[in-house]
Structures are given as structure tokens and as C-alpha cells.
N, C-alpha and C. Protein backbone atom coordinates (compact mmCIF):
# COMPACT_ATOMS: atom_id res chain seq x y z
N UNK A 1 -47.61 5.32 -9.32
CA UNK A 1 -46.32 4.66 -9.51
C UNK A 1 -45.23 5.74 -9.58
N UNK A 2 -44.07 5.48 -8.50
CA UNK A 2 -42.98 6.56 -8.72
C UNK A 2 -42.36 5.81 -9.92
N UNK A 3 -41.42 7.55 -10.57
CA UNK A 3 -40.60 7.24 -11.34
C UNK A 3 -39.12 7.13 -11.03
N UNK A 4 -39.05 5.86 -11.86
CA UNK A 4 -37.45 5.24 -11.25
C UNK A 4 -36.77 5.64 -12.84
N UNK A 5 -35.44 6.16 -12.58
CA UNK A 5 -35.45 5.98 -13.82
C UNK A 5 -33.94 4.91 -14.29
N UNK A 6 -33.41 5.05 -13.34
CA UNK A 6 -32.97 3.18 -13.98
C UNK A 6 -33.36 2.65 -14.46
N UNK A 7 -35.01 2.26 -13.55
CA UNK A 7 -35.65 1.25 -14.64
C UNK A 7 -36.01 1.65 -15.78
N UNK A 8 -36.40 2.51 -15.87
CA UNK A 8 -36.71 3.58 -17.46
C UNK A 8 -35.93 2.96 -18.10
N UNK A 9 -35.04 3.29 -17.87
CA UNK A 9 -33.46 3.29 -18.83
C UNK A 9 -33.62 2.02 -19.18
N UNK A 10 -33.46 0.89 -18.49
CA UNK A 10 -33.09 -0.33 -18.50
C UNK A 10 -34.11 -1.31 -19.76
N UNK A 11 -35.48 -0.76 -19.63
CA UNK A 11 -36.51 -0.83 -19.89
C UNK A 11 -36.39 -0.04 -21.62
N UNK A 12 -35.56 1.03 -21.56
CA UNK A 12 -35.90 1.74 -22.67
C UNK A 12 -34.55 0.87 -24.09
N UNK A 13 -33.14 0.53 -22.75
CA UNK A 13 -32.21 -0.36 -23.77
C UNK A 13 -32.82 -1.49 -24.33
N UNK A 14 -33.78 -2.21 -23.40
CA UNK A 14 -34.24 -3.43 -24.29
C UNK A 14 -34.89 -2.97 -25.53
N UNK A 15 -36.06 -2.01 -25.52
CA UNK A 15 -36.58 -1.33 -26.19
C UNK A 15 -35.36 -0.76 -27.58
N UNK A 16 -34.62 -0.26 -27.74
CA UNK A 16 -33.92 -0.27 -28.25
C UNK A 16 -33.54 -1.39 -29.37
N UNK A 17 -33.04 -2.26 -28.50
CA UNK A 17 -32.54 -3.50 -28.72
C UNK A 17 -33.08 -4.77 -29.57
N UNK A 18 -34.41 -4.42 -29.25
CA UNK A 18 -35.24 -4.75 -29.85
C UNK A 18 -36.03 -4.01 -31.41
N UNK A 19 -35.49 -2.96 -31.31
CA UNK A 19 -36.03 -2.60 -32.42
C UNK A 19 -34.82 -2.57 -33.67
N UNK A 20 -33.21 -2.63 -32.88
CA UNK A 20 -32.28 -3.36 -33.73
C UNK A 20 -32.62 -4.78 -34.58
N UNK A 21 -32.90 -5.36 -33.39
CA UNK A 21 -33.15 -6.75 -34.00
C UNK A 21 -34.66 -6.84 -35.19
N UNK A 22 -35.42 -6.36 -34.68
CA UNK A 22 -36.36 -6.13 -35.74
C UNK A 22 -35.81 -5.58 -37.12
N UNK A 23 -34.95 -4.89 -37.23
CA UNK A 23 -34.46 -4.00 -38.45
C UNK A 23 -33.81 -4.99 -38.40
N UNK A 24 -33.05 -5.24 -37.93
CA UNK A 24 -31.48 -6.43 -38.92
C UNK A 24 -32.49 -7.81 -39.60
N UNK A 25 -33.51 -7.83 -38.75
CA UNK A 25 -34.08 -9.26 -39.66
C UNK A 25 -35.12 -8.54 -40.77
N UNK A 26 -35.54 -7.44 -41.22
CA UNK A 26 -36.07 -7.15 -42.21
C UNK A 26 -38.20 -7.43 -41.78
N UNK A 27 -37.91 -7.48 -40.79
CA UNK A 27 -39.39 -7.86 -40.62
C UNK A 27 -40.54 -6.82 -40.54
N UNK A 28 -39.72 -5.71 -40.72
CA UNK A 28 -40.89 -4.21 -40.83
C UNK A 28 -40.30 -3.56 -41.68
N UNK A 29 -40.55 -3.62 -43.13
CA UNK A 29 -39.66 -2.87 -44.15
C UNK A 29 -39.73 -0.77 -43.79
N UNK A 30 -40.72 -0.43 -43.38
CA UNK A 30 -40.25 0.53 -43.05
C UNK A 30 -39.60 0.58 -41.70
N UNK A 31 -39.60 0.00 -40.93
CA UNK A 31 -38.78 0.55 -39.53
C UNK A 31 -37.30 0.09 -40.29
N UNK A 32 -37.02 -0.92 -40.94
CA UNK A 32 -35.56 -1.18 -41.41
C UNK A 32 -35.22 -0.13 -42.26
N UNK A 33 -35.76 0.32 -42.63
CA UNK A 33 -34.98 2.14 -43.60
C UNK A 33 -35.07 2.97 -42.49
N UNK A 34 -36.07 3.28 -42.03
CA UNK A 34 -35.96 4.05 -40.90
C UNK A 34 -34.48 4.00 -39.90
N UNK A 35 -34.44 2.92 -39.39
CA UNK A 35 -33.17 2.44 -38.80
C UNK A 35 -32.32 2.75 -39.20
N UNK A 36 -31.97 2.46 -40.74
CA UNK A 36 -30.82 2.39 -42.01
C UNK A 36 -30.72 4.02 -41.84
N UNK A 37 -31.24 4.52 -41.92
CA UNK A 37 -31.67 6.12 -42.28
C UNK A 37 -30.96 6.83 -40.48
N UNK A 38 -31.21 6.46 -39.94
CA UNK A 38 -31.15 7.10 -38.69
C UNK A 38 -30.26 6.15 -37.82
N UNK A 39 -29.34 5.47 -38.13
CA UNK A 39 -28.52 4.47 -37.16
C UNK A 39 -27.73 5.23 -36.40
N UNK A 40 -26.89 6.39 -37.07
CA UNK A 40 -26.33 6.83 -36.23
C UNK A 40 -26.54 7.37 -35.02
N UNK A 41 -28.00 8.50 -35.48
CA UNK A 41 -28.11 8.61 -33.78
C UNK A 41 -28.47 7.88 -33.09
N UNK A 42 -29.67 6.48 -33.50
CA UNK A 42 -30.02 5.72 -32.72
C UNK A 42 -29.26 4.85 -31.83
N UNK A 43 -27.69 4.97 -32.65
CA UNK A 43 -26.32 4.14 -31.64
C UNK A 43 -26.30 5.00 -30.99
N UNK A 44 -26.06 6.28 -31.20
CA UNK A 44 -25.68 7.13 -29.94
C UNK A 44 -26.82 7.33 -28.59
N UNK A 45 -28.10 7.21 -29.20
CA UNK A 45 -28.56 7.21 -28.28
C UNK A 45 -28.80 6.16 -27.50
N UNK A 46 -28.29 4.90 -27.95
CA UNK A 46 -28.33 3.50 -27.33
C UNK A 46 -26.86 3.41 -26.40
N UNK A 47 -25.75 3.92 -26.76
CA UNK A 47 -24.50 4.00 -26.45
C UNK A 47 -24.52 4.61 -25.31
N UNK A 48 -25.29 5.51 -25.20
CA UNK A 48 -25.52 6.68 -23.76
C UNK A 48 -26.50 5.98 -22.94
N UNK A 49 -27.49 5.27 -23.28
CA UNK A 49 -28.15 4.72 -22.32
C UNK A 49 -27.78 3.06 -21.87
N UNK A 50 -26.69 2.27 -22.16
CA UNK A 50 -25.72 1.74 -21.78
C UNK A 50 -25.02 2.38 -20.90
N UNK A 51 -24.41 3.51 -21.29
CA UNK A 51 -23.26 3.80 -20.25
C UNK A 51 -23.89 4.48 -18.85
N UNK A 52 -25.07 4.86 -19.01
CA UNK A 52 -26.16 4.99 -17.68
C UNK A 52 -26.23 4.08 -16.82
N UNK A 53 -26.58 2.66 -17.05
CA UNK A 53 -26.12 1.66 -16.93
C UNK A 53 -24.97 0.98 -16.06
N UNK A 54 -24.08 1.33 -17.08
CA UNK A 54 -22.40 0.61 -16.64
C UNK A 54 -22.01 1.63 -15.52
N UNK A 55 -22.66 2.92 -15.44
CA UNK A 55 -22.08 4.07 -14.50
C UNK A 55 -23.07 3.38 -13.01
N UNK A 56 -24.27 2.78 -13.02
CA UNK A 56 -24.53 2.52 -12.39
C UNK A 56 -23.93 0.74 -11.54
N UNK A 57 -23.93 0.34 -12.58
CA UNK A 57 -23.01 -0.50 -12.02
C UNK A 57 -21.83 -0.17 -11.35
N UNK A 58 -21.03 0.21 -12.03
CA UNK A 58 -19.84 0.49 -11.45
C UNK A 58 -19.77 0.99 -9.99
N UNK A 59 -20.82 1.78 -10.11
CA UNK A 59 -21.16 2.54 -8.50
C UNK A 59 -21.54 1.76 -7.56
N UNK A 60 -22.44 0.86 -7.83
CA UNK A 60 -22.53 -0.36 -7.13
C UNK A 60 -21.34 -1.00 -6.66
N UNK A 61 -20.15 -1.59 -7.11
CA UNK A 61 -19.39 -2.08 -6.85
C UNK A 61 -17.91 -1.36 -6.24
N UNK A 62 -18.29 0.10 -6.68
CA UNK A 62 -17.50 0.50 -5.51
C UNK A 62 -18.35 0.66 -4.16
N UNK A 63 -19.11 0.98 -4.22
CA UNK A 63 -20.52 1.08 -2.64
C UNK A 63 -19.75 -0.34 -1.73
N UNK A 64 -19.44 -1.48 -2.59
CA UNK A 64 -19.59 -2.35 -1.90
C UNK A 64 -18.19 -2.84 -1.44
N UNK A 65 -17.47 -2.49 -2.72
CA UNK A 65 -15.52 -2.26 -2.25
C UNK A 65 -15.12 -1.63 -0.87
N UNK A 66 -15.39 -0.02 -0.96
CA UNK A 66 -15.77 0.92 0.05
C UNK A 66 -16.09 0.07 2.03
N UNK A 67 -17.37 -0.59 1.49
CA UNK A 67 -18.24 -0.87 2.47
C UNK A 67 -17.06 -1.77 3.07
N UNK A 68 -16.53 -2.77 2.28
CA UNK A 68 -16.10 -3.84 2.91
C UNK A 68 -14.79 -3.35 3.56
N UNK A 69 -14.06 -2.11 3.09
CA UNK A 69 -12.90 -1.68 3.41
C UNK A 69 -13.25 -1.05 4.98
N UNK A 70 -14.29 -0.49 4.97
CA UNK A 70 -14.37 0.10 6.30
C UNK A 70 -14.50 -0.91 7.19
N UNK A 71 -15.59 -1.49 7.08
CA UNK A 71 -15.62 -2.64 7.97
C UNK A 71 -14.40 -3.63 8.18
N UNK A 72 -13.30 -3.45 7.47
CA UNK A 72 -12.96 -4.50 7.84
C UNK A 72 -10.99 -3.54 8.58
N UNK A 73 -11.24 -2.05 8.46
CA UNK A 73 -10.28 -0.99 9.09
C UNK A 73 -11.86 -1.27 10.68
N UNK A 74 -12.69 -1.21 10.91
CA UNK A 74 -13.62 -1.24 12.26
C UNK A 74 -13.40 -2.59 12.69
N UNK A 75 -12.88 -3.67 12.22
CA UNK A 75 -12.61 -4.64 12.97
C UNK A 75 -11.20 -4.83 13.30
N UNK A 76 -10.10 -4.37 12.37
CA UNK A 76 -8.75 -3.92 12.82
C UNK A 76 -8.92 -3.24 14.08
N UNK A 77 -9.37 -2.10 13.95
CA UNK A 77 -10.17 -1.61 15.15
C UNK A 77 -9.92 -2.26 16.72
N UNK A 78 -11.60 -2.75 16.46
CA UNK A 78 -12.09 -3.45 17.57
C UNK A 78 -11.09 -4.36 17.84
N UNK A 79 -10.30 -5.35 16.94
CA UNK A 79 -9.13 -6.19 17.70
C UNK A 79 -7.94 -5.49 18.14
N UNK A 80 -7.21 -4.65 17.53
CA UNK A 80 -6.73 -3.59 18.25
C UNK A 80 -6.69 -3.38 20.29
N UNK A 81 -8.01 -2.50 19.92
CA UNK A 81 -9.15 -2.44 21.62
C UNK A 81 -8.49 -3.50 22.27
N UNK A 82 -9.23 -4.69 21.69
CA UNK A 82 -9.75 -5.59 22.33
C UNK A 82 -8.18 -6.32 23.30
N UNK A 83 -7.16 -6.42 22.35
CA UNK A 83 -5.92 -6.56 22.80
C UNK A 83 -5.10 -6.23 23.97
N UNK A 84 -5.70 -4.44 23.75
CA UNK A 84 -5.14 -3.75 24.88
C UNK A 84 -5.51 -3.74 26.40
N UNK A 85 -6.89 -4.75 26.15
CA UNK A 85 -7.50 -4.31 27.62
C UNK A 85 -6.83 -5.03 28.73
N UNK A 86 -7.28 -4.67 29.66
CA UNK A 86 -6.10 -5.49 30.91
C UNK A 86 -7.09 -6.66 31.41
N UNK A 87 -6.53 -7.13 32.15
CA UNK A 87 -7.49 -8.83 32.51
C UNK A 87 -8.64 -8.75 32.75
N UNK A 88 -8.46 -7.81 34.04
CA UNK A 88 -9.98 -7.56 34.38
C UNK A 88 -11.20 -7.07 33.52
N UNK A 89 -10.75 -6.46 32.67
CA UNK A 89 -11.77 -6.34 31.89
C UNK A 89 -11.91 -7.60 30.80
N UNK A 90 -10.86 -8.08 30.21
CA UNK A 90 -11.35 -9.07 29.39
C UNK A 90 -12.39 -9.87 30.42
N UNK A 91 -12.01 -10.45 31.33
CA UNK A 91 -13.21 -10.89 32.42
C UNK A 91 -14.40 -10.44 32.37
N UNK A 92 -14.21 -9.41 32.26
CA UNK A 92 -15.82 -9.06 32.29
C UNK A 92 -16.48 -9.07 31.24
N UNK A 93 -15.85 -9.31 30.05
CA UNK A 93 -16.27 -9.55 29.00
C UNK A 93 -16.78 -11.52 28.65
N UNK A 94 -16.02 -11.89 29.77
CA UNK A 94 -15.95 -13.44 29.44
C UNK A 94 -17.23 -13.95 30.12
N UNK A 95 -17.36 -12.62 30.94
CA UNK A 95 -19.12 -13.36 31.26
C UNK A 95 -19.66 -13.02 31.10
N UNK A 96 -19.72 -12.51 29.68
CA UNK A 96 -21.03 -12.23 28.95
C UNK A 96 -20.84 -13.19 27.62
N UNK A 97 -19.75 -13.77 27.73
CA UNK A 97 -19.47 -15.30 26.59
C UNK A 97 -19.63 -16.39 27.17
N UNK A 98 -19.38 -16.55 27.97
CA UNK A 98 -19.67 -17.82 29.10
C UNK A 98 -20.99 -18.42 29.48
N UNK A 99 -22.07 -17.26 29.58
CA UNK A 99 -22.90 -17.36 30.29
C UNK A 99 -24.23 -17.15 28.53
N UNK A 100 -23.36 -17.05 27.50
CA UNK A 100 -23.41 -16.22 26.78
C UNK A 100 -25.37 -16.12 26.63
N UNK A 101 -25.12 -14.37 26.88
CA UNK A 101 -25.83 -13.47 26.83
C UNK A 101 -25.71 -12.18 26.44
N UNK A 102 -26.40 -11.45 26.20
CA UNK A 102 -26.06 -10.01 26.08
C UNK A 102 -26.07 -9.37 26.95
N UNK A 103 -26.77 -9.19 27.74
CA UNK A 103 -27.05 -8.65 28.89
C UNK A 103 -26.50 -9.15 30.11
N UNK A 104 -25.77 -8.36 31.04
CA UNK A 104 -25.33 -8.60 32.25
C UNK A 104 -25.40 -7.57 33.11
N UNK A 105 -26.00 -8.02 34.47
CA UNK A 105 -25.89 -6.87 35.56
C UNK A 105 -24.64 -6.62 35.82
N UNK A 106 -23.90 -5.66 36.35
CA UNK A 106 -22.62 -5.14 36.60
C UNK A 106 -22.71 -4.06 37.52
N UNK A 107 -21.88 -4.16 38.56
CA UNK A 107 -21.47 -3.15 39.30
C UNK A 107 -20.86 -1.86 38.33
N UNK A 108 -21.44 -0.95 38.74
CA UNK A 108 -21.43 0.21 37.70
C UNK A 108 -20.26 0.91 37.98
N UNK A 109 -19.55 1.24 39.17
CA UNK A 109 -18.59 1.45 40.34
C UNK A 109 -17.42 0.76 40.02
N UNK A 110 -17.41 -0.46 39.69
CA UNK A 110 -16.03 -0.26 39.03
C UNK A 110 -15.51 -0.25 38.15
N UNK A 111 -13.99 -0.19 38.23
CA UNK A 111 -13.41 0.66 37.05
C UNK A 111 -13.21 0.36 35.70
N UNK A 112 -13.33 -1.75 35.75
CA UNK A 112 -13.40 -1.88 34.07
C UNK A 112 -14.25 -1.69 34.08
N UNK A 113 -15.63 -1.98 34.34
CA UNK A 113 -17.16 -1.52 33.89
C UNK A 113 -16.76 -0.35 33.56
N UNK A 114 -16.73 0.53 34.17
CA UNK A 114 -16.74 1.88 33.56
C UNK A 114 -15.83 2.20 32.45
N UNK A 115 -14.60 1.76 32.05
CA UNK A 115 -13.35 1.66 31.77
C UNK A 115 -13.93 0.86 29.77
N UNK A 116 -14.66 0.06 30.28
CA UNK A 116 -15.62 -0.71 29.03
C UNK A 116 -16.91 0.01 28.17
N UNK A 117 -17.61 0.77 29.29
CA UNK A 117 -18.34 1.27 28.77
C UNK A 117 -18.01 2.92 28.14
N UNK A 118 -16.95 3.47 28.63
CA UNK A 118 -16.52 4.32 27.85
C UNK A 118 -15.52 4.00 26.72
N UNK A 119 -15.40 2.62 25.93
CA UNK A 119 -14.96 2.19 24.91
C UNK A 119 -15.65 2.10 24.62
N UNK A 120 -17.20 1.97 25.22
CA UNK A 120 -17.82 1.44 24.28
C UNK A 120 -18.28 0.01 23.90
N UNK A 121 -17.54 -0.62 24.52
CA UNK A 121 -17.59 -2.06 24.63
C UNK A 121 -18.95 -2.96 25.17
N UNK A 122 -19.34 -2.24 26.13
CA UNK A 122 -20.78 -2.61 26.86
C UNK A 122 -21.69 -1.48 27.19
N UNK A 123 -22.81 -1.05 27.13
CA UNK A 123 -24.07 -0.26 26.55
C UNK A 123 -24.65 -0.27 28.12
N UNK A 124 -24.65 0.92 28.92
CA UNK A 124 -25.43 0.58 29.53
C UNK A 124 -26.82 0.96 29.55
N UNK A 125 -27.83 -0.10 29.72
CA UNK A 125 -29.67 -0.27 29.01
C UNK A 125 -30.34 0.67 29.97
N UNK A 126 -29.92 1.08 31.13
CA UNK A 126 -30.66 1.96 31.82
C UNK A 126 -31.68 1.24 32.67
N UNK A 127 -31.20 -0.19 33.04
CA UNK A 127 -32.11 -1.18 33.88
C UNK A 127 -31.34 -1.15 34.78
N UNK A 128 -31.96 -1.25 35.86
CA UNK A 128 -31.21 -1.77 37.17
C UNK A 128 -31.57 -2.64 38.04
N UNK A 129 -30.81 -4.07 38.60
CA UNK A 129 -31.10 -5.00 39.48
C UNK A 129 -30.35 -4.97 40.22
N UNK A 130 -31.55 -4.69 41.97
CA UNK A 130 -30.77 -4.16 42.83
C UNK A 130 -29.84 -3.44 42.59
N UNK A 131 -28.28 -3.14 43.18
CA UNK A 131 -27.54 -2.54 42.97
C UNK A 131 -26.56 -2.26 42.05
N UNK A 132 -27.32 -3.45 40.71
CA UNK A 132 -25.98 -3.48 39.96
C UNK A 132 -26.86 -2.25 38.63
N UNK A 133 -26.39 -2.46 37.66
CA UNK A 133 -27.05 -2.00 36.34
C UNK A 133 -26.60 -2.74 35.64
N UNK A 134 -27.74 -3.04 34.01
CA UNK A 134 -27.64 -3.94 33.32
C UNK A 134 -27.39 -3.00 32.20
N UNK A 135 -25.97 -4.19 31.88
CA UNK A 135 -25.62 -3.53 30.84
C UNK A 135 -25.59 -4.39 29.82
N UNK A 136 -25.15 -3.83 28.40
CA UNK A 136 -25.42 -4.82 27.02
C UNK A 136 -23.96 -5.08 26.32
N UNK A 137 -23.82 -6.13 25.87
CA UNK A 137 -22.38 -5.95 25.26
C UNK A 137 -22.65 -5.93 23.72
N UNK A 138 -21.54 -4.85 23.13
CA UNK A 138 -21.75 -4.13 21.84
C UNK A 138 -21.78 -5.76 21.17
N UNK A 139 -23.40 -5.45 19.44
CA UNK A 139 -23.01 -6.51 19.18
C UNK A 139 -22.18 -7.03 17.90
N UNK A 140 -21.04 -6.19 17.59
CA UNK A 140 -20.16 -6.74 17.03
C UNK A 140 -18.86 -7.01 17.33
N UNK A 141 -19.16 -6.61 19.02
CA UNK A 141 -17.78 -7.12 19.85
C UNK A 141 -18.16 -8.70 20.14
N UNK A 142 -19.72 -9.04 20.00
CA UNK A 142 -20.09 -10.21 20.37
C UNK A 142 -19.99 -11.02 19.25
N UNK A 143 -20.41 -10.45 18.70
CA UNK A 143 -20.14 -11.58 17.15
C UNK A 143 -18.62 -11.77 17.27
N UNK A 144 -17.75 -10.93 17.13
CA UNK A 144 -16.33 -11.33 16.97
C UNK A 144 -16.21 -12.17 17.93
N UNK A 145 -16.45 -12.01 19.37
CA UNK A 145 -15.93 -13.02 20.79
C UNK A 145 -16.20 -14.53 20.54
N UNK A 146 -17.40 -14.51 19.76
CA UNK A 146 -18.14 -15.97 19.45
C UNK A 146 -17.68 -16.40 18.53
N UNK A 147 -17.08 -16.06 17.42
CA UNK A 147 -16.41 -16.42 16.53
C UNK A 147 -14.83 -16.54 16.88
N UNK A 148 -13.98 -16.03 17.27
CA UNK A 148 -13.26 -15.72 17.99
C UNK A 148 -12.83 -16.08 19.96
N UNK A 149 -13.64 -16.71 20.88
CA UNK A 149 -13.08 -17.46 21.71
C UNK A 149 -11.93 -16.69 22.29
N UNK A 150 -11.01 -17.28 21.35
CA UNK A 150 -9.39 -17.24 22.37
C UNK A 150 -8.79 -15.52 22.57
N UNK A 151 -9.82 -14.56 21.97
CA UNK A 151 -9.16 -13.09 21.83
C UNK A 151 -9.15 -12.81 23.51
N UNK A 152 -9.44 -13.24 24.28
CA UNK A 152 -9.61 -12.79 26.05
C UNK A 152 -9.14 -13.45 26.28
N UNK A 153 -8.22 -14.42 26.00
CA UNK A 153 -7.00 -15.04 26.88
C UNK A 153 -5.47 -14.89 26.11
């Protein structure tokens, strides 16, 4: 068994906590002097392994503040992109919503294909039919398109 020691901790406050409550109800006359006798450090050492705790929480919830901020400056982003492109390429994007798939053969040769795939926009898989190559469209340009519809017109 690895050692975690969150759970330690977490494991050791109940522990704690429990041996408060045992002393405040008098049910082990020596652990309640004991307690009485030693409260102070035993708060402190209960006080510190709380704030182990709350530090971990807290970190959690920025992890996830953070997370959501980026993602949601990467979809400013991507709509941004997505705005600027000129017709022809939204087109070529519309048939891979239309038809909806991920995958589409494409003439590799021209210039939104190419123009897309150096945004980044479509992946090319390194397949080829006949003359075209199959390429993939990124998939959180796809999630947005599908949710989203009217951004290519």
C-alpha cells in the first residue's frame, strides 16, 4: 500500500476528533486528564492538521478556477480564428458538419486546406484516398461547430 498522506492526515483529524469527544464526555477518566493536561498542544496539533486540509482544498479550487479560465481565453480563441476565416474555408469546414464526420478526404493542394491545417483547424491522419488526403477536424473546433451551427455563416 502506497503512502498517501492526505489521507493520513484526514484519517489522523478524525482520530483526533474523536479522542476530543471521548474526553469531553468523560468516558475514559484517564484519557480526559490526559487531554485536560495536554490540550494545548493537542489543539495545535489538530489546528495544523486542519489547515493541511483547508490548504488542500483551497488548491483544489483554484486548479479548477485556473482550468476554467484558460479554457474559456482557448475558446475566445478558437472563435476569434474561427471569425476570421474567409468563405472558402468556412466551407470546408461545413462539410465536415453537414456530412457530420470527422474525417474528410481533401485536396491537400489547396489553399484553405492548407490555410486550415496550418491553424490547425483540420489534422492531417496521414491516409490517403486516391488523390485526396484524409484529414480530421480538430475536436474542439467540432464540438463548438455542433453546438454552435451558425459560426460559418
Amino acid at each position: 500500500m502506497q503512502f498517501n498522506f492526505q489521507k493520513a492526515n484526514k484519517v489522523f483529524s478524525i482520530f483526533m476528533l474523536l479522542i476530543f469527544f471521548v474526553s469531553a464526555i468523560n468516558l475514559d477518566a484517564d484519557l480526559s486528564s490526559f487531554v485536560k493536561e495536554n490540550f494545548t498542544l493537542l489543539l495545535i496539533i489538530f489546528l495544523l492538521s486542519i489547515s493541511f486540509m483547508l490548504y488542500e482544498l483551497l488548491s483544489e479550487i483554484k486548479a479548477k478556477q485556473d482550468n476554467k479560465f484558460t479554457f474559456s481565453n482557448e475558446n475566445k480563441d478558437l472563435i476569434n480564428k474561427l471569425s476570421k476565416l474567409s468563405y472558402e474555408e468556412k466551407n470546408i469546414l461545413s462539410l465536415f458538419m453537414s456530412d457530420k464526420v470527422q474525417e474528410k478526404a481533401l485536396n491537400p493542394n489547396d489553399q484553405a486546406v492548407a490555410w486550415l491545417e496550418t491553424i490547425k483547424f483540420i489534422i492531417n491522419t496521414g491516409k490517403i484516398e486516391g488523390n485526396k488526403k484524409i484529414f480530421r477536424i480538430e475536436p474542439t473546433l467540432s464540438k463548438h461547430l455542433l453546438q454552435n451551427p451558425n459560426s460559418l455563416y
